[in-house]
Amino acid sequence: MDNFVIYLKVEPYLAQWLTKAFGSPVDLPRDTPECRLIKRFLDKTPLDIRPDTGEGTNLAVLIPWSKEKDPRTYNYLSPRAKALLIESFETVFLNNMWTELGDLDNLNCNLTDVIYAWLEKHGIEEEQWETIRQKYYRIRKRFREKGIKLA
């Protein structure tokens, strides 16, 4: 059976992280929230919509096979459903980042080096360092402002 994919335009760091974690095209584990989201919103391509060729995108996600929604027939994800999928991927990314980077205040290492090592581990280009650093600090700041220590 041919593989059918959903094309997405995501931030470069997210595309790189997902590709390193799940392959290219992204092949999601069965029964993950993201896989369920795809199945829930997958539909037949409307007659007035041209099939997506991936132009202008940077990530392809395999459509999981399902008896109820065979990808040969059901291979369309609306723009809003795609936005939900991207949001879910971003949440998984942030959870993974925070879990692995944790509370860096207690490390005897330079934050810059720790982030570069994390980027390298996850196949994310060094140019994304500042973006990841900002995401880390923003999460930490939001919780600390509420008096919550995450790690």
PDB file of C-alpha atoms in Angstrom:
ATOM      1  CA  MET A   1       0.000   0.000   0.000  1.00  0.00           C
ATOM      2  CA  ASP A   2       1.242   3.500  -0.806  1.00  0.00           C
ATOM      3  CA  ASN A   3       1.984   5.833   2.064  1.00  0.00           C
ATOM      4  CA  PHE A   4      -0.058   8.993   2.287  1.00  0.00           C
ATOM      5  CA  VAL A   5       1.228  12.036   4.113  1.00  0.00           C
ATOM      6  CA  ILE A   6       0.073  15.303   5.581  1.00  0.00           C
ATOM      7  CA  TYR A   7       2.307  18.265   4.804  1.00  0.00           C
ATOM      8  CA  LEU A   8       2.940  20.906   7.457  1.00  0.00           C
ATOM      9  CA  LYS A   9       4.842  24.169   7.717  1.00  0.00           C
ATOM     10  CA  VAL A  10       6.456  24.281  11.164  1.00  0.00           C
ATOM     11  CA  GLU A  11       9.327  26.131  12.794  1.00  0.00           C
ATOM     12  CA  PRO A  12      12.703  24.722  11.668  1.00  0.00           C
ATOM     13  CA  TYR A  13      13.681  23.490  15.152  1.00  0.00           C
ATOM     14  CA  LEU A  14      10.395  21.570  15.427  1.00  0.00           C
ATOM     15  CA  ALA A  15      10.779  19.965  11.984  1.00  0.00           C
ATOM     16  CA  GLN A  16      14.336  18.921  12.848  1.00  0.00           C
ATOM     17  CA  TRP A  17      13.352  17.539  16.264  1.00  0.00           C
ATOM     18  CA  LEU A  18      10.379  15.587  14.881  1.00  0.00           C
ATOM     19  CA  THR A  19      12.441  14.148  12.021  1.00  0.00           C
ATOM     20  CA  LYS A  20      15.189  13.011  14.393  1.00  0.00           C
ATOM     21  CA  ALA A  21      12.648  11.491  16.802  1.00  0.00           C
ATOM     22  CA  PHE A  22      10.200   9.895  14.341  1.00  0.00           C
ATOM     23  CA  GLY A  23      11.929   9.718  10.956  1.00  0.00           C
ATOM     24  CA  SER A  24      11.205  11.312   7.611  1.00  0.00           C
ATOM     25  CA  PRO A  25       8.366  11.321   6.893  1.00  0.00           C
ATOM     26  CA  VAL A  26       7.297  11.450  10.530  1.00  0.00           C
ATOM     27  CA  ASP A  27       5.901   8.043  11.505  1.00  0.00           C
ATOM     28  CA  LEU A  28       3.985   8.476  14.749  1.00  0.00           C
ATOM     29  CA  PRO A  29       3.623   5.668  17.269  1.00  0.00           C
ATOM     30  CA  ARG A  30       0.179   4.115  17.328  1.00  0.00           C
ATOM     31  CA  ASP A  31      -2.377   5.572  19.743  1.00  0.00           C
ATOM     32  CA  THR A  32      -0.423   8.705  20.612  1.00  0.00           C
ATOM     33  CA  PRO A  33      -2.544  11.833  21.063  1.00  0.00           C
ATOM     34  CA  GLU A  34      -1.188  13.171  17.762  1.00  0.00           C
ATOM     35  CA  CYS A  35      -2.078   9.951  15.935  1.00  0.00           C
ATOM     36  CA  ARG A  36      -5.580  10.080  17.413  1.00  0.00           C
ATOM     37  CA  LEU A  37      -5.928  13.732  16.431  1.00  0.00           C
ATOM     38  CA  ILE A  38      -5.095  12.867  12.823  1.00  0.00           C
ATOM     39  CA  LYS A  39      -7.597  10.005  12.778  1.00  0.00           C
ATOM     40  CA  ARG A  40     -10.330  12.149  14.342  1.00  0.00           C
ATOM     41  CA  PHE A  41     -10.061  14.995  11.831  1.00  0.00           C
ATOM     42  CA  LEU A  42      -9.031  13.060   8.724  1.00  0.00           C
ATOM     43  CA  ASP A  43     -11.574  13.405   5.950  1.00  0.00           C
ATOM     44  CA  LYS A  44     -12.076  12.917   2.238  1.00  0.00           C
ATOM     45  CA  THR A  45     -10.564  15.710   0.188  1.00  0.00           C
ATOM     46  CA  PRO A  46     -13.339  18.181  -0.657  1.00  0.00           C
ATOM     47  CA  LEU A  47     -14.077  18.474  -4.374  1.00  0.00           C
ATOM     48  CA  ASP A  48     -13.118  22.159  -4.420  1.00  0.00           C
ATOM     49  CA  ILE A  49      -9.685  21.527  -2.815  1.00  0.00           C
ATOM     50  CA  ARG A  50      -6.642  20.512  -4.831  1.00  0.00           C
ATOM     51  CA  PRO A  51      -4.529  17.708  -3.352  1.00  0.00           C
ATOM     52  CA  ASP A  52      -1.672  19.001  -1.186  1.00  0.00           C
ATOM     53  CA  THR A  53       1.701  18.556  -2.890  1.00  0.00           C
ATOM     54  CA  GLY A  54       3.751  19.854   0.026  1.00  0.00           C
ATOM     55  CA  GLU A  55       4.848  23.040  -1.686  1.00  0.00           C
ATOM     56  CA  GLY A  56       6.109  25.561   0.867  1.00  0.00           C
ATOM     57  CA  THR A  57       6.144  23.032   3.715  1.00  0.00           C
ATOM     58  CA  ASN A  58       9.020  21.512   5.659  1.00  0.00           C
ATOM     59  CA  LEU A  59       7.493  18.440   7.310  1.00  0.00           C
ATOM     60  CA  ALA A  60       5.627  15.375   6.106  1.00  0.00           C
ATOM     61  CA  VAL A  61       3.650  13.199   8.538  1.00  0.00           C
ATOM     62  CA  LEU A  62       2.502   9.711   7.580  1.00  0.00           C
ATOM     63  CA  ILE A  63      -1.231   9.204   7.801  1.00  0.00           C
ATOM     64  CA  PRO A  64      -1.767   6.220  10.089  1.00  0.00           C
ATOM     65  CA  TRP A  65      -3.626   3.312   8.548  1.00  0.00           C
ATOM     66  CA  SER A  66      -7.064   2.677   9.998  1.00  0.00           C
ATOM     67  CA  LYS A  67      -9.917   0.334   9.078  1.00  0.00           C
ATOM     68  CA  GLU A  68     -12.371   3.160   9.684  1.00  0.00           C
ATOM     69  CA  LYS A  69     -10.449   5.717   7.638  1.00  0.00           C
ATOM     70  CA  ASP A  70      -8.353   4.148   4.920  1.00  0.00           C
ATOM     71  CA  PRO A  71      -5.728   6.764   3.883  1.00  0.00           C
ATOM     72  CA  ARG A  72      -6.370   5.996   0.218  1.00  0.00           C
ATOM     73  CA  THR A  73      -9.779   7.628   0.703  1.00  0.00           C
ATOM     74  CA  TYR A  74      -9.327   9.733   3.831  1.00  0.00           C
ATOM     75  CA  ASN A  75      -6.198  11.811   3.352  1.00  0.00           C
ATOM     76  CA  TYR A  76      -7.269  15.409   3.922  1.00  0.00           C
ATOM     77  CA  LEU A  77      -6.639  17.409   7.079  1.00  0.00           C
ATOM     78  CA  SER A  78      -8.208  20.873   7.185  1.00  0.00           C
ATOM     79  CA  PRO A  79      -6.051  23.935   7.927  1.00  0.00           C
ATOM     80  CA  ARG A  80      -7.449  24.190  11.469  1.00  0.00           C
ATOM     81  CA  ALA A  81      -6.843  20.501  12.137  1.00  0.00           C
ATOM     82  CA  LYS A  82      -3.268  20.956  10.861  1.00  0.00           C
ATOM     83  CA  ALA A  83      -2.865  23.869  13.290  1.00  0.00           C
ATOM     84  CA  LEU A  84      -4.054  21.613  16.130  1.00  0.00           C
ATOM     85  CA  LEU A  85      -1.541  18.962  15.121  1.00  0.00           C
ATOM     86  CA  ILE A  86       1.286  21.512  15.070  1.00  0.00           C
ATOM     87  CA  GLU A  87       0.202  22.796  18.494  1.00  0.00           C
ATOM     88  CA  SER A  88       0.257  19.246  19.849  1.00  0.00           C
ATOM     89  CA  PHE A  89       3.731  18.635  18.394  1.00  0.00           C
ATOM     90  CA  GLU A  90       4.929  21.870  20.001  1.00  0.00           C
ATOM     91  CA  THR A  91       3.609  20.723  23.391  1.00  0.00           C
ATOM     92  CA  VAL A  92       5.430  17.389  23.118  1.00  0.00           C
ATOM     93  CA  PHE A  93       8.591  19.244  22.097  1.00  0.00           C
ATOM     94  CA  LEU A  94       8.385  21.634  25.069  1.00  0.00           C
ATOM     95  CA  ASN A  95       7.740  18.763  27.479  1.00  0.00           C
ATOM     96  CA  ASN A  96      10.739  16.887  26.126  1.00  0.00           C
ATOM     97  CA  MET A  97      12.934  19.991  26.234  1.00  0.00           C
ATOM     98  CA  TRP A  98      11.982  20.812  29.813  1.00  0.00           C
ATOM     99  CA  THR A  99      12.307  17.213  30.995  1.00  0.00           C
ATOM    100  CA  GLU A 100      15.779  16.842  29.526  1.00  0.00           C
ATOM    101  CA  LEU A 101      17.128  20.300  30.260  1.00  0.00           C
ATOM    102  CA  GLY A 102      15.355  20.541  33.603  1.00  0.00           C
ATOM    103  CA  ASP A 103      16.525  23.034  36.161  1.00  0.00           C
ATOM    104  CA  LEU A 104      19.865  24.144  34.790  1.00  0.00           C
ATOM    105  CA  ASP A 105      20.503  26.405  37.779  1.00  0.00           C
ATOM    106  CA  ASN A 106      21.819  23.399  39.704  1.00  0.00           C
ATOM    107  CA  LEU A 107      24.318  22.288  37.058  1.00  0.00           C
ATOM    108  CA  ASN A 108      27.971  23.240  37.148  1.00  0.00           C
ATOM    109  CA  CYS A 109      27.887  23.733  33.384  1.00  0.00           C
ATOM    110  CA  ASN A 110      27.564  26.704  31.092  1.00  0.00           C
ATOM    111  CA  LEU A 111      23.956  27.074  29.876  1.00  0.00           C
ATOM    112  CA  THR A 112      25.156  27.702  26.331  1.00  0.00           C
ATOM    113  CA  ASP A 113      27.059  24.417  26.236  1.00  0.00           C
ATOM    114  CA  VAL A 114      24.157  22.468  27.745  1.00  0.00           C
ATOM    115  CA  ILE A 115      21.738  23.797  25.120  1.00  0.00           C
ATOM    116  CA  TYR A 116      24.188  23.102  22.271  1.00  0.00           C
ATOM    117  CA  ALA A 117      24.609  19.520  23.544  1.00  0.00           C
ATOM    118  CA  TRP A 118      20.823  19.121  23.697  1.00  0.00           C
ATOM    119  CA  LEU A 119      20.443  20.461  20.144  1.00  0.00           C
ATOM    120  CA  GLU A 120      23.088  18.027  18.931  1.00  0.00           C
ATOM    121  CA  LYS A 121      21.374  15.096  20.670  1.00  0.00           C
ATOM    122  CA  HIS A 122      18.070  15.893  18.945  1.00  0.00           C
ATOM    123  CA  GLY A 123      19.372  16.709  15.457  1.00  0.00           C
ATOM    124  CA  ILE A 124      18.538  20.415  15.688  1.00  0.00           C
ATOM    125  CA  GLU A 125      20.837  22.837  13.870  1.00  0.00           C
ATOM    126  CA  GLU A 126      22.996  25.168  15.979  1.00  0.00           C
ATOM    127  CA  GLU A 127      21.306  28.200  14.414  1.00  0.00           C
ATOM    128  CA  GLN A 128      18.270  27.363  16.562  1.00  0.00           C
ATOM    129  CA  TRP A 129      20.198  27.863  19.841  1.00  0.00           C
ATOM    130  CA  GLU A 130      18.712  31.274  20.668  1.00  0.00           C
ATOM    131  CA  THR A 131      15.156  30.084  19.995  1.00  0.00           C
ATOM    132  CA  ILE A 132      15.588  27.120  22.324  1.00  0.00           C
ATOM    133  CA  ARG A 133      17.250  29.264  25.001  1.00  0.00           C
ATOM    134  CA  GLN A 134      14.336  31.705  24.908  1.00  0.00           C
ATOM    135  CA  LYS A 135      11.778  28.895  25.127  1.00  0.00           C
ATOM    136  CA  TYR A 136      13.580  27.436  28.135  1.00  0.00           C
ATOM    137  CA  TYR A 137      13.723  30.781  29.965  1.00  0.00           C
ATOM    138  CA  ARG A 138      10.103  31.639  29.176  1.00  0.00           C
ATOM    139  CA  ILE A 139       8.817  28.362  30.620  1.00  0.00           C
ATOM    140  CA  ARG A 140      10.928  28.741  33.736  1.00  0.00           C
ATOM    141  CA  LYS A 141       9.894  32.371  34.203  1.00  0.00           C
ATOM    142  CA  ARG A 142       6.150  31.661  33.832  1.00  0.00           C
ATOM    143  CA  PHE A 143       6.191  29.073  36.573  1.00  0.00           C
ATOM    144  CA  ARG A 144       8.562  30.915  38.875  1.00  0.00           C
ATOM    145  CA  GLU A 145       6.310  33.972  38.733  1.00  0.00           C
ATOM    146  CA  LYS A 146       3.594  31.757  40.251  1.00  0.00           C
ATOM    147  CA  GLY A 147       5.976  30.375  42.868  1.00  0.00           C
ATOM    148  CA  ILE A 148       6.169  26.953  41.213  1.00  0.00           C
ATOM    149  CA  LYS A 149       9.541  25.241  41.022  1.00  0.00           C
ATOM    150  CA  LEU A 150       9.507  22.683  38.223  1.00  0.00           C
ATOM    151  CA  ALA A 151      12.697  20.796  39.065  1.00  0.00           C
TER     152      ALA A 151
END
